[in-house]
Amino acid sequence: MTLPERPLRHCPRLVGLALLLAFALAGIWNAGALQSRDTAHGADIAQRLDRGDRVDMDMYRALEARVAKGENYYAAVAEEHRRFGFPTSPAVAVRTPVLAWTSAVWGAQGWRVIAVVLWAANILAWWSVFAGRASVAERGATATLAALFGAIAFIPDVAYSHEALAGLMLSLALAVKDRSWPAALALAASAVALRELALPFLLLWLALAGSGRRRREALAVGAAIALLLAGFALHAQAVEAMRLPGDAVSPGWAGLIGPSLPLYGIHVTTLLQTLPLWIAGPLGVLPLLGWLALGGRTGTFALGWFAGFMLFAALFARQENFYWMALFVPAYGIGLAFVPRAIADVFRFRRPATASA
């Protein structure tokens, strides 16, 4: 099922007004929730440091240095997880070797260059994707927002962030999907190989392509999912083979923190964190309204991906998993470009005139 273009033009005005009010209230609520979540995050960091935990990025940096020297990935990752006190069970607690293996080829600096190239490609792609479908102002806004929300590409640690690199790929895949789905599929599959948490992106794509009767596209996406699942199974076997009885076990993912957690993750992985909370709070929520207002294949996919994954994070993520939301960068924020369209479409709605008797 795909939303029509500009769906808010087709809904009753009272429904549209209720929707605008709901988003306004959610934005106000988020401003306060961000403060509460930041306090909880600070307490979580202090607690983890007190018990001797160390920073994730330090482990990935050490791991990639060992693999670059020729060490076996799984032997090295097992030792580093034990040294840092990180769990090796279940297998999803251990990252796939893709980032470490590629870093051994072109180094951390190579990934930093790739991140900036992906950032620039996102700007160009989001400027061009709406040609003929959006005003020049909206297209300029999408490109500007892609640049601003993609600023994570310039942090030095991006070379060790599976989520940030995958997010830049997924955002570009979303932009080019309807023009060149093979290129988008290559990007999305690469993102999932880097971070298996991005798999729902492909599952949603498969569902929408199947329901839209785009047979070749659906078969290709299904084949990519099957290959990735086979790779994840091999990864799980390799992790199981190197596990020792005394290794740490993950406490699981049943945080049930609610929507404040994914919204906080969006806040701290983007430039929203530089803004006053009374501004950042609404800006963290409103992109969903913009994607809804866009409609069509792109808007439907974006809304399904963002809202669906936010629900997943709200249910399962723990406090320290806020960084999962880097998978949204920068495409999530581009929805802000269509918020004025949402407001205009709600207030421009006119009930069709009925025929006279």
PDB file of C-alpha atoms in Angstrom, residues 36-206:
ATOM      1  CA  SER A  36      14.971  13.905  31.213  1.00  0.00           C
ATOM      2  CA  ARG A  37      16.638  11.496  28.820  1.00  0.00           C
ATOM      3  CA  ASP A  38      19.885  13.478  28.915  1.00  0.00           C
ATOM      4  CA  THR A  39      19.886  13.213  32.703  1.00  0.00           C
ATOM      5  CA  ALA A  40      19.295   9.457  32.436  1.00  0.00           C
ATOM      6  CA  HIS A  41      22.080   9.186  29.873  1.00  0.00           C
ATOM      7  CA  GLY A  42      24.530  10.992  32.138  1.00  0.00           C
ATOM      8  CA  ALA A  43      23.627   8.694  35.023  1.00  0.00           C
ATOM      9  CA  ASP A  44      24.032   5.646  32.787  1.00  0.00           C
ATOM     10  CA  ILE A  45      27.485   6.760  31.646  1.00  0.00           C
ATOM     11  CA  ALA A  46      28.589   7.404  35.233  1.00  0.00           C
ATOM     12  CA  GLN A  47      27.336   3.994  36.346  1.00  0.00           C
ATOM     13  CA  ARG A  48      29.096   2.208  33.494  1.00  0.00           C
ATOM     14  CA  LEU A  49      32.377   4.018  34.151  1.00  0.00           C
ATOM     15  CA  ASP A  50      32.142   3.218  37.867  1.00  0.00           C
ATOM     16  CA  ARG A  51      31.924  -0.492  37.118  1.00  0.00           C
ATOM     17  CA  GLY A  52      34.916  -0.286  34.773  1.00  0.00           C
ATOM     18  CA  ASP A  53      33.211  -0.211  31.365  1.00  0.00           C
ATOM     19  CA  ARG A  54      35.062   1.485  28.535  1.00  0.00           C
ATOM     20  CA  VAL A  55      34.000   3.419  25.440  1.00  0.00           C
ATOM     21  CA  ASP A  56      32.777   1.347  22.471  1.00  0.00           C
ATOM     22  CA  MET A  57      34.751   3.386  19.942  1.00  0.00           C
ATOM     23  CA  ASP A  58      38.002   2.590  21.745  1.00  0.00           C
ATOM     24  CA  MET A  59      37.335  -1.107  21.273  1.00  0.00           C
ATOM     25  CA  TYR A  60      36.539  -0.759  17.573  1.00  0.00           C
ATOM     26  CA  ARG A  61      39.660   1.330  17.113  1.00  0.00           C
ATOM     27  CA  ALA A  62      41.816  -1.304  18.816  1.00  0.00           C
ATOM     28  CA  LEU A  63      40.104  -4.117  16.921  1.00  0.00           C
ATOM     29  CA  GLU A  64      40.582  -2.544  13.523  1.00  0.00           C
ATOM     30  CA  ALA A  65      44.261  -1.909  14.295  1.00  0.00           C
ATOM     31  CA  ARG A  66      44.737  -5.605  15.089  1.00  0.00           C
ATOM     32  CA  VAL A  67      42.951  -6.782  11.959  1.00  0.00           C
ATOM     33  CA  ALA A  68      44.985  -4.340   9.851  1.00  0.00           C
ATOM     34  CA  LYS A  69      48.123  -6.083  11.174  1.00  0.00           C
ATOM     35  CA  GLY A  70      46.839  -9.393   9.851  1.00  0.00           C
ATOM     36  CA  GLU A  71      45.143 -10.941  12.884  1.00  0.00           C
ATOM     37  CA  ASN A  72      42.064 -13.103  12.462  1.00  0.00           C
ATOM     38  CA  TYR A  73      38.971 -10.992  13.033  1.00  0.00           C
ATOM     39  CA  TYR A  74      37.108 -13.426  15.255  1.00  0.00           C
ATOM     40  CA  ALA A  75      40.100 -14.200  17.466  1.00  0.00           C
ATOM     41  CA  ALA A  76      40.790 -10.485  17.848  1.00  0.00           C
ATOM     42  CA  VAL A  77      37.183  -9.484  18.488  1.00  0.00           C
ATOM     43  CA  ALA A  78      36.807 -12.166  21.159  1.00  0.00           C
ATOM     44  CA  GLU A  79      39.875 -10.921  23.018  1.00  0.00           C
ATOM     45  CA  GLU A  80      38.817  -7.278  22.732  1.00  0.00           C
ATOM     46  CA  HIS A  81      35.288  -8.021  23.964  1.00  0.00           C
ATOM     47  CA  ARG A  82      36.749  -9.785  27.003  1.00  0.00           C
ATOM     48  CA  ARG A  83      39.273  -7.024  27.627  1.00  0.00           C
ATOM     49  CA  PHE A  84      36.547  -4.364  27.494  1.00  0.00           C
ATOM     50  CA  GLY A  85      34.017  -6.463  29.397  1.00  0.00           C
ATOM     51  CA  PHE A  86      31.621  -6.583  26.439  1.00  0.00           C
ATOM     52  CA  PRO A  87      29.271  -9.535  25.862  1.00  0.00           C
ATOM     53  CA  THR A  88      29.861 -12.143  23.184  1.00  0.00           C
ATOM     54  CA  SER A  89      26.401 -13.672  23.546  1.00  0.00           C
ATOM     55  CA  PRO A  90      24.102 -13.579  21.683  1.00  0.00           C
ATOM     56  CA  ALA A  91      25.967 -13.331  18.391  1.00  0.00           C
ATOM     57  CA  VAL A  92      24.306 -10.019  17.484  1.00  0.00           C
ATOM     58  CA  ALA A  93      26.289  -8.430  20.337  1.00  0.00           C
ATOM     59  CA  VAL A  94      29.379  -8.846  18.151  1.00  0.00           C
ATOM     60  CA  ARG A  95      29.602  -6.657  15.042  1.00  0.00           C
ATOM     61  CA  THR A  96      30.050  -8.214  11.627  1.00  0.00           C
ATOM     62  CA  PRO A  97      33.656  -8.119  10.351  1.00  0.00           C
ATOM     63  CA  VAL A  98      32.856  -5.904   7.342  1.00  0.00           C
ATOM     64  CA  LEU A  99      34.038  -2.609   8.835  1.00  0.00           C
ATOM     65  CA  ALA A 100      37.243  -4.108  10.241  1.00  0.00           C
ATOM     66  CA  TRP A 101      38.060  -5.974   7.023  1.00  0.00           C
ATOM     67  CA  THR A 102      37.503  -2.929   4.811  1.00  0.00           C
ATOM     68  CA  SER A 103      39.454  -0.701   7.190  1.00  0.00           C
ATOM     69  CA  ALA A 104      42.362  -3.107   6.804  1.00  0.00           C
ATOM     70  CA  VAL A 105      42.265  -2.332   3.067  1.00  0.00           C
ATOM     71  CA  TRP A 106      41.837   1.436   2.979  1.00  0.00           C
ATOM     72  CA  GLY A 107      42.215   2.458   6.615  1.00  0.00           C
ATOM     73  CA  ALA A 108      40.133   4.642   8.894  1.00  0.00           C
ATOM     74  CA  GLN A 109      40.978   7.673   6.768  1.00  0.00           C
ATOM     75  CA  GLY A 110      39.514   5.895   3.767  1.00  0.00           C
ATOM     76  CA  TRP A 111      36.211   5.512   5.598  1.00  0.00           C
ATOM     77  CA  ARG A 112      36.298   9.193   6.578  1.00  0.00           C
ATOM     78  CA  VAL A 113      36.645  10.112   2.910  1.00  0.00           C
ATOM     79  CA  ILE A 114      33.826   7.744   1.976  1.00  0.00           C
ATOM     80  CA  ALA A 115      31.609   9.312   4.646  1.00  0.00           C
ATOM     81  CA  VAL A 116      32.155  12.790   3.199  1.00  0.00           C
ATOM     82  CA  VAL A 117      31.517  11.504  -0.339  1.00  0.00           C
ATOM     83  CA  LEU A 118      28.257   9.929   0.843  1.00  0.00           C
ATOM     84  CA  TRP A 119      27.329  13.203   2.545  1.00  0.00           C
ATOM     85  CA  ALA A 120      27.888  15.160  -0.685  1.00  0.00           C
ATOM     86  CA  ALA A 121      26.048  12.524  -2.732  1.00  0.00           C
ATOM     87  CA  ASN A 122      23.075  12.794  -0.386  1.00  0.00           C
ATOM     88  CA  ILE A 123      22.913  16.557  -0.907  1.00  0.00           C
ATOM     89  CA  LEU A 124      22.944  16.196  -4.694  1.00  0.00           C
ATOM     90  CA  ALA A 125      20.535  13.267  -4.716  1.00  0.00           C
ATOM     91  CA  TRP A 126      17.960  14.918  -2.467  1.00  0.00           C
ATOM     92  CA  TRP A 127      18.138  18.109  -4.541  1.00  0.00           C
ATOM     93  CA  SER A 128      17.417  16.205  -7.757  1.00  0.00           C
ATOM     94  CA  VAL A 129      14.950  13.550  -6.605  1.00  0.00           C
ATOM     95  CA  PHE A 130      12.027  15.972  -6.333  1.00  0.00           C
ATOM     96  CA  ALA A 131      12.557  17.729  -9.655  1.00  0.00           C
ATOM     97  CA  GLY A 132       9.103  18.368 -11.077  1.00  0.00           C
ATOM     98  CA  ARG A 133       7.424  17.244  -7.847  1.00  0.00           C
ATOM     99  CA  ALA A 134       8.393  20.012  -5.444  1.00  0.00           C
ATOM    100  CA  SER A 135       9.032  23.726  -5.539  1.00  0.00           C
ATOM    101  CA  VAL A 136      12.527  25.149  -5.830  1.00  0.00           C
ATOM    102  CA  ALA A 137      12.238  26.264  -2.189  1.00  0.00           C
ATOM    103  CA  GLU A 138      11.377  22.737  -1.055  1.00  0.00           C
ATOM    104  CA  ARG A 139      14.178  21.224  -3.133  1.00  0.00           C
ATOM    105  CA  GLY A 140      16.639  23.721  -1.706  1.00  0.00           C
ATOM    106  CA  ALA A 141      15.412  22.898   1.778  1.00  0.00           C
ATOM    107  CA  THR A 142      15.882  19.163   1.227  1.00  0.00           C
ATOM    108  CA  ALA A 143      19.479  19.690   0.081  1.00  0.00           C
ATOM    109  CA  THR A 144      20.222  22.049   2.964  1.00  0.00           C
ATOM    110  CA  LEU A 145      18.715  19.679   5.520  1.00  0.00           C
ATOM    111  CA  ALA A 146      20.680  16.771   4.046  1.00  0.00           C
ATOM    112  CA  ALA A 147      23.840  18.811   4.601  1.00  0.00           C
ATOM    113  CA  LEU A 148      22.945  19.834   8.155  1.00  0.00           C
ATOM    114  CA  PHE A 149      21.609  16.510   9.392  1.00  0.00           C
ATOM    115  CA  GLY A 150      24.508  14.697   7.740  1.00  0.00           C
ATOM    116  CA  ALA A 151      27.174  16.638   9.642  1.00  0.00           C
ATOM    117  CA  ILE A 152      28.047  13.429  11.500  1.00  0.00           C
ATOM    118  CA  ALA A 153      30.052  12.521   8.384  1.00  0.00           C
ATOM    119  CA  PHE A 154      32.744  14.963   9.520  1.00  0.00           C
ATOM    120  CA  ILE A 155      33.426  13.653  13.015  1.00  0.00           C
ATOM    121  CA  PRO A 156      36.729  11.706  13.229  1.00  0.00           C
ATOM    122  CA  ASP A 157      35.062   8.709  14.907  1.00  0.00           C
ATOM    123  CA  VAL A 158      32.722   8.188  11.953  1.00  0.00           C
ATOM    124  CA  ALA A 159      35.292   5.663  10.727  1.00  0.00           C
ATOM    125  CA  TYR A 160      34.412   3.448  13.700  1.00  0.00           C
ATOM    126  CA  SER A 161      30.643   4.000  13.709  1.00  0.00           C
ATOM    127  CA  HIS A 162      28.816   1.172  11.958  1.00  0.00           C
ATOM    128  CA  GLU A 163      25.503   2.992  12.414  1.00  0.00           C
ATOM    129  CA  ALA A 164      26.604   6.373  11.037  1.00  0.00           C
ATOM    130  CA  LEU A 165      28.179   4.876   7.926  1.00  0.00           C
ATOM    131  CA  ALA A 166      25.181   2.634   7.356  1.00  0.00           C
ATOM    132  CA  GLY A 167      22.843   5.600   7.854  1.00  0.00           C
ATOM    133  CA  LEU A 168      24.589   7.646   5.175  1.00  0.00           C
ATOM    134  CA  MET A 169      24.213   4.697   2.793  1.00  0.00           C
ATOM    135  CA  LEU A 170      20.555   4.098   3.633  1.00  0.00           C
ATOM    136  CA  SER A 171      19.726   7.780   3.211  1.00  0.00           C
ATOM    137  CA  LEU A 172      21.288   7.800  -0.244  1.00  0.00           C
ATOM    138  CA  ALA A 173      19.512   4.546  -1.105  1.00  0.00           C
ATOM    139  CA  LEU A 174      16.183   6.116  -0.131  1.00  0.00           C
ATOM    140  CA  ALA A 175      16.898   9.108  -2.372  1.00  0.00           C
ATOM    141  CA  VAL A 176      17.811   7.125  -5.505  1.00  0.00           C
ATOM    142  CA  LYS A 177      15.546   4.089  -5.015  1.00  0.00           C
ATOM    143  CA  ASP A 178      12.818   5.145  -7.434  1.00  0.00           C
ATOM    144  CA  ARG A 179      15.257   6.237 -10.124  1.00  0.00           C
ATOM    145  CA  SER A 180      17.789   3.418  -9.940  1.00  0.00           C
ATOM    146  CA  TRP A 181      16.707   0.643  -7.618  1.00  0.00           C
ATOM    147  CA  PRO A 182      19.750  -1.580  -8.409  1.00  0.00           C
ATOM    148  CA  ALA A 183      22.094   1.178  -7.185  1.00  0.00           C
ATOM    149  CA  ALA A 184      19.884   1.745  -4.146  1.00  0.00           C
ATOM    150  CA  LEU A 185      19.854  -1.977  -3.407  1.00  0.00           C
ATOM    151  CA  ALA A 186      23.648  -2.128  -3.538  1.00  0.00           C
ATOM    152  CA  LEU A 187      23.834   0.757  -1.054  1.00  0.00           C
ATOM    153  CA  ALA A 188      21.199  -0.688   1.272  1.00  0.00           C
ATOM    154  CA  ALA A 189      22.719  -4.179   1.212  1.00  0.00           C
ATOM    155  CA  SER A 190      26.126  -2.690   2.038  1.00  0.00           C
ATOM    156  CA  ALA A 191      24.552  -0.817   4.952  1.00  0.00           C
ATOM    157  CA  VAL A 192      22.948  -3.998   6.293  1.00  0.00           C
ATOM    158  CA  ALA A 193      26.229  -5.893   5.927  1.00  0.00           C
ATOM    159  CA  LEU A 194      27.885  -3.190   8.031  1.00  0.00           C
ATOM    160  CA  ARG A 195      25.096  -3.138  10.623  1.00  0.00           C
ATOM    161  CA  GLU A 196      22.514  -5.923  10.599  1.00  0.00           C
ATOM    162  CA  LEU A 197      20.185  -3.641  12.557  1.00  0.00           C
ATOM    163  CA  ALA A 198      19.399  -1.958   9.225  1.00  0.00           C
ATOM    164  CA  LEU A 199      17.734  -5.130   7.904  1.00  0.00           C
ATOM    165  CA  PRO A 200      14.173  -3.757   8.447  1.00  0.00           C
ATOM    166  CA  PHE A 201      14.918  -1.242   5.661  1.00  0.00           C
ATOM    167  CA  LEU A 202      15.157  -4.129   3.194  1.00  0.00           C
ATOM    168  CA  LEU A 203      12.198  -5.970   4.714  1.00  0.00           C
ATOM    169  CA  LEU A 204      10.011  -2.884   4.257  1.00  0.00           C
ATOM    170  CA  TRP A 205      11.289  -2.491   0.699  1.00  0.00           C
ATOM    171  CA  LEU A 206      10.413  -6.111  -0.054  1.00  0.00           C
TER     172      LEU A 206
END
